[in-house]
mmCIF file of C-alpha atoms in Angstrom:
data_model
loop_
_atom_site.group_PDB
_atom_site.id
_atom_site.type_symbol
_atom_site.label_atom_id
_atom_site.label_comp_id
_atom_site.label_asym_id
_atom_site.label_seq_id
_atom_site.Cartn_x
_atom_site.Cartn_y
_atom_site.Cartn_z
ATOM 1 C CA UNK A 1 34.552 -32.817 61.389
ATOM 2 C CA UNK A 2 36.405 -29.788 60.017
ATOM 3 C CA UNK A 3 35.245 -26.193 60.318
ATOM 4 C CA UNK A 4 36.110 -22.887 58.712
ATOM 5 C CA UNK A 5 35.099 -19.314 59.428
ATOM 6 C CA UNK A 6 33.852 -16.889 56.800
ATOM 7 C CA UNK A 7 33.297 -13.189 57.350
ATOM 8 C CA UNK A 8 30.926 -10.982 55.365
ATOM 9 C CA UNK A 9 29.086 -7.765 56.015
ATOM 10 C CA UNK A 10 26.604 -9.751 58.063
ATOM 11 C CA UNK A 11 29.336 -11.020 60.380
ATOM 12 C CA UNK A 12 31.171 -14.306 60.903
ATOM 13 C CA UNK A 13 29.595 -17.556 59.738
ATOM 14 C CA UNK A 14 31.073 -20.944 60.612
ATOM 15 C CA UNK A 15 30.780 -23.775 58.102
ATOM 16 C CA UNK A 16 31.610 -27.418 58.852
ATOM 17 C CA UNK A 17 32.116 -30.526 56.762
ATOM 18 C CA UNK A 18 33.479 -34.048 57.148
ATOM 19 C CA UNK A 19 36.952 -34.902 55.915
ATOM 20 C CA UNK A 20 37.324 -37.631 53.309
ATOM 21 C CA UNK A 21 40.149 -39.036 55.450
ATOM 22 C CA UNK A 22 40.626 -37.080 58.662
ATOM 23 C CA UNK A 23 43.565 -39.231 59.707
ATOM 24 C CA UNK A 24 45.438 -38.419 56.545
ATOM 25 C CA UNK A 25 45.021 -34.664 56.488
ATOM 26 C CA UNK A 26 43.134 -31.906 58.254
ATOM 27 C CA UNK A 27 42.486 -28.406 57.029
ATOM 28 C CA UNK A 28 40.557 -25.252 57.649
ATOM 29 C CA UNK A 29 39.337 -22.374 55.568
ATOM 30 C CA UNK A 30 38.530 -18.808 56.458
ATOM 31 C CA UNK A 31 38.508 -15.051 56.128
ATOM 32 C CA UNK A 32 38.729 -12.839 59.178
ATOM 33 C CA UNK A 33 37.704 -9.446 60.522
ATOM 34 C CA UNK A 34 40.145 -6.635 61.322
ATOM 35 C CA UNK A 35 41.131 -5.817 64.896
ATOM 36 C CA UNK A 36 43.764 -3.707 66.585
ATOM 37 C CA UNK A 37 47.248 -5.172 67.152
ATOM 38 C CA UNK A 38 49.485 -4.286 70.124
ATOM 39 C CA UNK A 39 52.463 -2.141 69.157
ATOM 40 C CA UNK A 40 55.106 -4.520 70.542
ATOM 41 C CA UNK A 41 53.602 -7.451 68.673
ATOM 42 C CA UNK A 42 53.417 -5.415 65.471
ATOM 43 C CA UNK A 43 57.129 -4.584 65.764
ATOM 44 C CA UNK A 44 57.926 -8.253 66.279
ATOM 45 C CA UNK A 45 55.958 -9.188 63.180
ATOM 46 C CA UNK A 46 57.656 -6.507 61.132
ATOM 47 C CA UNK A 47 61.051 -7.767 62.274
ATOM 48 C CA UNK A 48 60.104 -11.272 61.191
ATOM 49 C CA UNK A 49 59.147 -9.882 57.778
ATOM 50 C CA UNK A 50 62.806 -9.116 57.119
ATOM 51 C CA UNK A 51 63.508 -12.830 56.700
ATOM 52 C CA UNK A 52 63.899 -13.964 53.082
ATOM 53 C CA UNK A 53 60.706 -15.384 51.620
ATOM 54 C CA UNK A 54 62.103 -17.238 48.600
ATOM 55 C CA UNK A 55 60.089 -20.463 48.278
ATOM 56 C CA UNK A 56 61.525 -23.732 49.509
ATOM 57 C CA UNK A 57 61.296 -26.728 47.127
ATOM 58 C CA UNK A 58 58.124 -27.937 48.892
ATOM 59 C CA UNK A 59 56.539 -24.487 48.797
ATOM 60 C CA UNK A 60 57.464 -24.095 45.132
ATOM 61 C CA UNK A 61 55.870 -27.464 44.349
ATOM 62 C CA UNK A 62 52.619 -26.509 46.080
ATOM 63 C CA UNK A 63 52.654 -23.132 44.298
ATOM 64 C CA UNK A 64 52.959 -24.956 40.972
ATOM 65 C CA UNK A 65 50.074 -27.245 41.868
ATOM 66 C CA UNK A 66 47.845 -24.253 42.703
ATOM 67 C CA UNK A 67 48.512 -22.634 39.340
ATOM 68 C CA UNK A 68 48.086 -25.910 37.486
ATOM 69 C CA UNK A 69 44.550 -26.138 38.902
ATOM 70 C CA UNK A 70 43.798 -22.546 37.929
ATOM 71 C CA UNK A 71 45.245 -23.070 34.449
ATOM 72 C CA UNK A 72 42.913 -26.005 33.820
ATOM 73 C CA UNK A 73 39.944 -23.691 34.305
ATOM 74 C CA UNK A 74 41.407 -20.703 32.483
ATOM 75 C CA UNK A 75 41.785 -18.725 35.716
ATOM 76 C CA UNK A 76 44.765 -16.298 35.758
ATOM 77 C CA UNK A 77 47.814 -17.612 37.557
ATOM 78 C CA UNK A 78 48.570 -16.515 41.094
ATOM 79 C CA UNK A 79 51.730 -14.487 41.613
ATOM 80 C CA UNK A 80 54.111 -15.455 44.389
ATOM 81 C CA UNK A 81 54.243 -12.710 47.019
ATOM 82 C CA UNK A 82 56.998 -12.524 49.638
ATOM 83 C CA UNK A 83 54.784 -10.626 52.089
ATOM 84 C CA UNK A 84 52.186 -13.379 52.014
ATOM 85 C CA UNK A 85 54.901 -16.014 52.324
ATOM 86 C CA UNK A 86 56.198 -14.290 55.454
ATOM 87 C CA UNK A 87 52.766 -14.300 57.089
ATOM 88 C CA UNK A 88 52.063 -17.883 55.957
ATOM 89 C CA UNK A 89 55.371 -19.203 57.287
ATOM 90 C CA UNK A 90 54.919 -17.532 60.640
ATOM 91 C CA UNK A 91 51.504 -19.157 60.986
ATOM 92 C CA UNK A 92 52.701 -22.545 59.718
ATOM 93 C CA UNK A 93 55.361 -22.460 62.438
ATOM 94 C CA UNK A 94 52.631 -21.881 65.030
ATOM 95 C CA UNK A 95 50.684 -24.834 63.604
ATOM 96 C CA UNK A 96 53.748 -27.038 64.030
ATOM 97 C CA UNK A 97 54.524 -25.692 67.500
ATOM 98 C CA UNK A 98 50.967 -26.297 68.718
ATOM 99 C CA UNK A 99 50.575 -29.491 66.682
ATOM 100 C CA UNK A 100 47.019 -28.462 65.901
ATOM 101 C CA UNK A 101 45.096 -26.533 63.276
ATOM 102 C CA UNK A 102 43.674 -23.088 63.952
ATOM 103 C CA UNK A 103 43.447 -19.815 62.032
ATOM 104 C CA UNK A 104 44.293 -17.907 65.210
ATOM 105 C CA UNK A 105 46.039 -19.099 68.343
ATOM 106 C CA UNK A 106 45.866 -17.236 71.684
ATOM 107 C CA UNK A 107 47.928 -14.062 71.483
ATOM 108 C CA UNK A 108 48.175 -14.218 67.694
ATOM 109 C CA UNK A 109 46.717 -11.449 65.481
ATOM 110 C CA UNK A 110 44.046 -12.271 62.935
ATOM 111 C CA UNK A 111 44.882 -12.999 59.322
ATOM 112 C CA UNK A 112 44.424 -9.500 57.884
ATOM 113 C CA UNK A 113 46.545 -7.955 60.635
ATOM 114 C CA UNK A 114 49.271 -10.574 60.177
ATOM 115 C CA UNK A 115 49.480 -9.834 56.468
ATOM 116 C CA UNK A 116 49.267 -6.075 56.986
ATOM 117 C CA UNK A 117 52.214 -6.214 59.395
ATOM 118 C CA UNK A 118 54.465 -7.382 56.533
ATOM 119 C CA UNK A 119 53.847 -4.118 54.653
ATOM 120 C CA UNK A 120 51.729 -5.635 51.890
ATOM 121 C CA UNK A 121 49.039 -3.457 50.330
ATOM 122 C CA UNK A 122 45.872 -5.452 49.723
ATOM 123 C CA UNK A 123 42.107 -5.361 50.155
ATOM 124 C CA UNK A 124 40.980 -9.010 50.288
ATOM 125 C CA UNK A 125 42.595 -12.059 51.859
ATOM 126 C CA UNK A 126 41.897 -15.694 52.681
ATOM 127 C CA UNK A 127 43.735 -18.634 54.191
ATOM 128 C CA UNK A 128 43.895 -22.408 53.809
ATOM 129 C CA UNK A 129 45.747 -24.483 56.390
ATOM 130 C CA UNK A 130 46.418 -28.193 56.620
ATOM 131 C CA UNK A 131 48.736 -31.026 57.562
ATOM 132 C CA UNK A 132 49.798 -34.165 55.714
ATOM 133 C CA UNK A 133 52.803 -36.318 54.973
ATOM 134 C CA UNK A 134 53.335 -34.949 51.449
ATOM 135 C CA UNK A 135 52.614 -31.781 49.485
ATOM 136 C CA UNK A 136 50.567 -33.761 46.961
ATOM 137 C CA UNK A 137 48.360 -35.240 49.687
ATOM 138 C CA UNK A 138 47.463 -31.965 51.363
ATOM 139 C CA UNK A 139 46.839 -30.316 47.986
ATOM 140 C CA UNK A 140 44.553 -33.138 46.809
ATOM 141 C CA UNK A 141 42.490 -33.004 49.968
ATOM 142 C CA UNK A 142 42.203 -29.217 49.911
ATOM 143 C CA UNK A 143 40.950 -29.472 46.335
ATOM 144 C CA UNK A 144 38.388 -32.066 47.441
ATOM 145 C CA UNK A 145 36.926 -29.594 49.968
ATOM 146 C CA UNK A 146 34.592 -27.020 48.340
ATOM 147 C CA UNK A 147 35.504 -23.992 50.521
ATOM 148 C CA UNK A 148 39.248 -24.618 50.216
ATOM 149 C CA UNK A 149 38.950 -25.285 46.506
ATOM 150 C CA UNK A 150 37.064 -21.984 46.189
ATOM 151 C CA UNK A 151 39.989 -20.095 47.703
ATOM 152 C CA UNK A 152 42.462 -21.805 45.380
ATOM 153 C CA UNK A 153 40.441 -21.093 42.246
ATOM 154 C CA UNK A 154 38.956 -17.693 43.105
ATOM 155 C CA UNK A 155 39.613 -14.895 40.628
ATOM 156 C CA UNK A 156 39.220 -12.499 43.552
ATOM 157 C CA UNK A 157 42.801 -13.294 44.557
ATOM 158 C CA UNK A 158 45.840 -12.654 42.387
ATOM 159 C CA UNK A 159 48.665 -13.358 44.853
ATOM 160 C CA UNK A 160 49.685 -16.148 47.191
ATOM 161 C CA UNK A 161 52.360 -16.972 49.720
ATOM 162 C CA UNK A 162 52.902 -20.430 51.164
ATOM 163 C CA UNK A 163 54.504 -21.615 54.380
ATOM 164 C CA UNK A 164 55.432 -25.255 54.961
ATOM 165 C CA UNK A 165 57.068 -26.428 58.181
ATOM 166 C CA UNK A 166 58.245 -30.039 58.488
ATOM 167 C CA UNK A 167 58.017 -31.545 61.983
ATOM 168 C CA UNK A 168 58.371 -35.223 62.912
ATOM 169 C CA UNK A 169 57.391 -36.418 59.454
ATOM 170 C CA UNK A 170 54.391 -34.083 59.147
ATOM 171 C CA UNK A 171 54.142 -31.065 56.852
ATOM 172 C CA UNK A 172 52.253 -28.154 58.422
ATOM 173 C CA UNK A 173 50.924 -25.949 55.625
ATOM 174 C CA UNK A 174 49.497 -22.426 55.408
ATOM 175 C CA UNK A 175 48.376 -20.837 52.129
ATOM 176 C CA UNK A 176 47.716 -17.089 52.318
ATOM 177 C CA UNK A 177 45.801 -15.566 49.377
ATOM 178 C CA UNK A 178 45.219 -11.866 48.690
ATOM 179 C CA UNK A 179 44.275 -9.286 46.113
ATOM 180 C CA UNK A 180 47.318 -7.023 45.859
ATOM 181 C CA UNK A 181 47.061 -3.257 45.421
ATOM 182 C CA UNK A 182 49.592 -0.954 43.706
ATOM 183 C CA UNK A 183 52.358 0.413 45.907
ATOM 184 C CA UNK A 184 51.468 4.096 45.444
ATOM 185 C CA UNK A 185 53.281 6.964 47.099
ATOM 186 C CA UNK A 186 51.014 9.769 48.304
ATOM 187 C CA UNK A 187 52.058 11.902 45.314
ATOM 188 C CA UNK A 188 51.355 9.080 42.856
ATOM 189 C CA UNK A 189 47.965 8.400 44.410
ATOM 190 C CA UNK A 190 47.057 12.103 44.293
ATOM 191 C CA UNK A 191 48.104 12.361 40.636
ATOM 192 C CA UNK A 192 46.058 9.300 39.687
ATOM 193 C CA UNK A 193 43.025 10.696 41.526
ATOM 194 C CA UNK A 194 43.356 14.068 39.794
ATOM 195 C CA UNK A 195 43.697 12.354 36.416
ATOM 196 C CA UNK A 196 40.448 10.449 37.035
ATOM 197 C CA UNK A 197 38.736 13.664 38.181
ATOM 198 C CA UNK A 198 39.810 15.545 35.045
ATOM 199 C CA UNK A 199 38.732 12.706 32.759
ATOM 200 C CA UNK A 200 35.199 13.193 34.081
ATOM 201 C CA UNK A 201 35.436 16.920 33.382
ATOM 202 C CA UNK A 202 36.832 16.328 29.918
ATOM 203 C CA UNK A 203 33.819 14.147 29.139
ATOM 204 C CA UNK A 204 31.619 17.189 29.764
ATOM 205 C CA UNK A 205 33.913 19.565 27.855
ATOM 206 C CA UNK A 206 34.930 21.279 31.101
ATOM 207 C CA UNK A 207 38.446 22.607 31.644
ATOM 208 C CA UNK A 208 40.855 20.679 33.871
ATOM 209 C CA UNK A 209 40.659 21.690 37.507
ATOM 210 C CA UNK A 210 43.399 23.958 38.859
ATOM 211 C CA UNK A 211 44.721 21.694 41.637
ATOM 212 C CA UNK A 212 46.912 22.755 44.569
ATOM 213 C CA UNK A 213 48.545 20.640 47.269
ATOM 214 C CA UNK A 214 47.450 21.863 50.712
ATOM 215 C CA UNK A 215 49.276 20.832 53.909
ATOM 216 C CA UNK A 216 46.290 21.796 56.064
ATOM 217 C CA UNK A 217 44.042 19.454 54.099
ATOM 218 C CA UNK A 218 46.636 16.688 54.343
ATOM 219 C CA UNK A 219 46.487 17.043 58.128
ATOM 220 C CA UNK A 220 42.706 16.821 57.903
ATOM 221 C CA UNK A 221 43.017 13.633 55.841
ATOM 222 C CA UNK A 222 45.537 12.115 58.259
ATOM 223 C CA UNK A 223 43.397 12.953 61.290
ATOM 224 C CA UNK A 224 40.190 11.485 59.882
ATOM 225 C CA UNK A 225 38.322 14.732 60.614
ATOM 226 C CA UNK A 226 34.668 14.158 59.734
ATOM 227 C CA UNK A 227 33.234 17.594 60.556
ATOM 228 C CA UNK A 228 33.208 19.147 57.067
ATOM 229 C CA UNK A 229 31.493 22.330 58.236
ATOM 230 C CA UNK A 230 34.178 23.101 60.795
ATOM 231 C CA UNK A 231 36.976 22.442 58.288
ATOM 232 C CA UNK A 232 35.478 24.427 55.433
ATOM 233 C CA UNK A 233 35.047 27.470 57.670
ATOM 234 C CA UNK A 234 38.852 27.668 57.891
ATOM 235 C CA UNK A 235 39.271 27.676 54.090
ATOM 236 C CA UNK A 236 38.622 31.121 52.666
ATOM 237 C CA UNK A 237 36.518 30.962 49.524
ATOM 238 C CA UNK A 238 35.871 27.210 49.579
ATOM 239 C CA UNK A 239 32.252 26.215 48.990
ATOM 240 C CA UNK A 240 32.460 22.421 49.271
ATOM 241 C CA UNK A 241 34.656 19.838 50.996
ATOM 242 C CA UNK A 242 34.942 16.122 50.262
ATOM 243 C CA UNK A 243 36.665 13.848 52.790
ATOM 244 C CA UNK A 244 36.843 10.141 52.011
ATOM 245 C CA UNK A 245 38.989 7.019 52.075
ATOM 246 C CA UNK A 246 39.712 4.781 49.108
ATOM 247 C CA UNK A 247 42.306 2.342 47.807
ATOM 248 C CA UNK A 248 41.492 2.825 44.102
ATOM 249 C CA UNK A 249 42.174 6.375 42.873
ATOM 250 C CA UNK A 250 40.553 5.726 39.490
ATOM 251 C CA UNK A 251 37.156 5.125 41.128
ATOM 252 C CA UNK A 252 35.771 8.448 42.339
ATOM 253 C CA UNK A 253 33.209 8.487 45.161
ATOM 254 C CA UNK A 254 29.874 10.039 44.252
ATOM 255 C CA UNK A 255 30.666 13.390 45.874
ATOM 256 C CA UNK A 256 33.884 13.749 43.878
ATOM 257 C CA UNK A 257 32.129 12.751 40.654
ATOM 258 C CA UNK A 258 29.460 15.358 41.287
ATOM 259 C CA UNK A 259 32.104 18.024 41.942
ATOM 260 C CA UNK A 260 33.884 17.078 38.714
ATOM 261 C CA UNK A 261 30.678 17.764 36.794
ATOM 262 C CA UNK A 262 30.138 21.162 38.403
ATOM 263 C CA UNK A 263 31.024 23.920 35.867
ATOM 264 C CA UNK A 264 31.484 26.619 38.497
ATOM 265 C CA UNK A 265 34.403 24.870 40.173
ATOM 266 C CA UNK A 266 37.735 26.093 38.836
ATOM 267 C CA UNK A 267 40.117 25.234 41.648
ATOM 268 C CA UNK A 268 40.679 22.301 44.000
ATOM 269 C CA UNK A 269 42.939 22.258 47.056
ATOM 270 C CA UNK A 270 43.778 18.695 48.059
ATOM 271 C CA UNK A 271 45.568 16.720 50.726
ATOM 272 C CA UNK A 272 46.275 12.981 50.595
ATOM 273 C CA UNK A 273 47.443 10.763 53.472
ATOM 274 C CA UNK A 274 48.395 7.073 53.365
ATOM 275 C CA UNK A 275 46.581 5.433 56.291
ATOM 276 C CA UNK A 276 47.115 1.663 56.425
ATOM 277 C CA UNK A 277 45.728 -0.255 59.357
ATOM 278 C CA UNK A 278 43.016 -2.544 60.674
ATOM 279 C CA UNK A 279 40.309 0.125 60.491
ATOM 280 C CA UNK A 280 40.792 1.642 57.034
ATOM 281 C CA UNK A 281 42.504 -1.330 55.357
ATOM 282 C CA UNK A 282 46.043 -1.973 54.196
ATOM 283 C CA UNK A 283 46.093 -0.079 50.910
ATOM 284 C CA UNK A 284 43.906 2.887 51.750
ATOM 285 C CA UNK A 285 44.503 6.623 51.373
ATOM 286 C CA UNK A 286 42.442 9.309 53.047
ATOM 287 C CA UNK A 287 41.680 12.351 50.897
ATOM 288 C CA UNK A 288 40.454 15.849 51.741
ATOM 289 C CA UNK A 289 39.521 18.028 48.763
ATOM 290 C CA UNK A 290 38.149 21.584 48.900
ATOM 291 C CA UNK A 291 36.491 23.207 45.870
ATOM 292 C CA UNK A 292 36.474 26.850 44.891
ATOM 293 C CA UNK A 293 34.539 28.788 42.183
#
């Protein structure tokens, strides 16, 4: 019997199924929760990320097979991602070293943390793992398993990296899938957020907000300060403060949308801080915005 772990807002759920031919190939499927990672281990993972991630012939073949399946159903092709390949190869090496299948070995970070350590910006991820004698065999059996097939064909993911380690005639395989986010700088993220804010105002025939970068508010954003009353008391003339975290600057939270529709607001002071990590996510920015009449 083969099992995989899924994680949703309700928590982890384990699903199990029988393999068509367990002797020929074994595989698992899963998504994982975020947890903290020790600093020394994070540095080791980042050092490993410096290794070239150009696909090997076997990895390229499996990548082609994945996109052939998606093409048959009209699903957009996956893009090869070096960050995902780095995390997949590191895990495939652990599979080969342990000669067993697991999404997380003792002392190893969980999937999201492993990918985040490579520097990739993303918000969703999943993993398929398996072993077989050939690329075609492991791919066919993954496609025959509904949860693994779902990962391969899901439109939720747009990027993939593959790791294949050959050991004593066996191929140990890890496929890491993710939805990639743009590689914004703080200034680019702030500009995109302000553009979205002013589009809302324009729709109500309101003038564009007079926006100012504020170092104090950036420190608030970086610190995760949640006490709006205490912060706003230090800002002379400010009547409202919005503090939030997001990875998509074009999608304003409700408080920002409401402020954009407020005619009396003429000025906004804003601070933006890139805060990747297991708590906020690996493409998230924290924002602190103060509004003035």
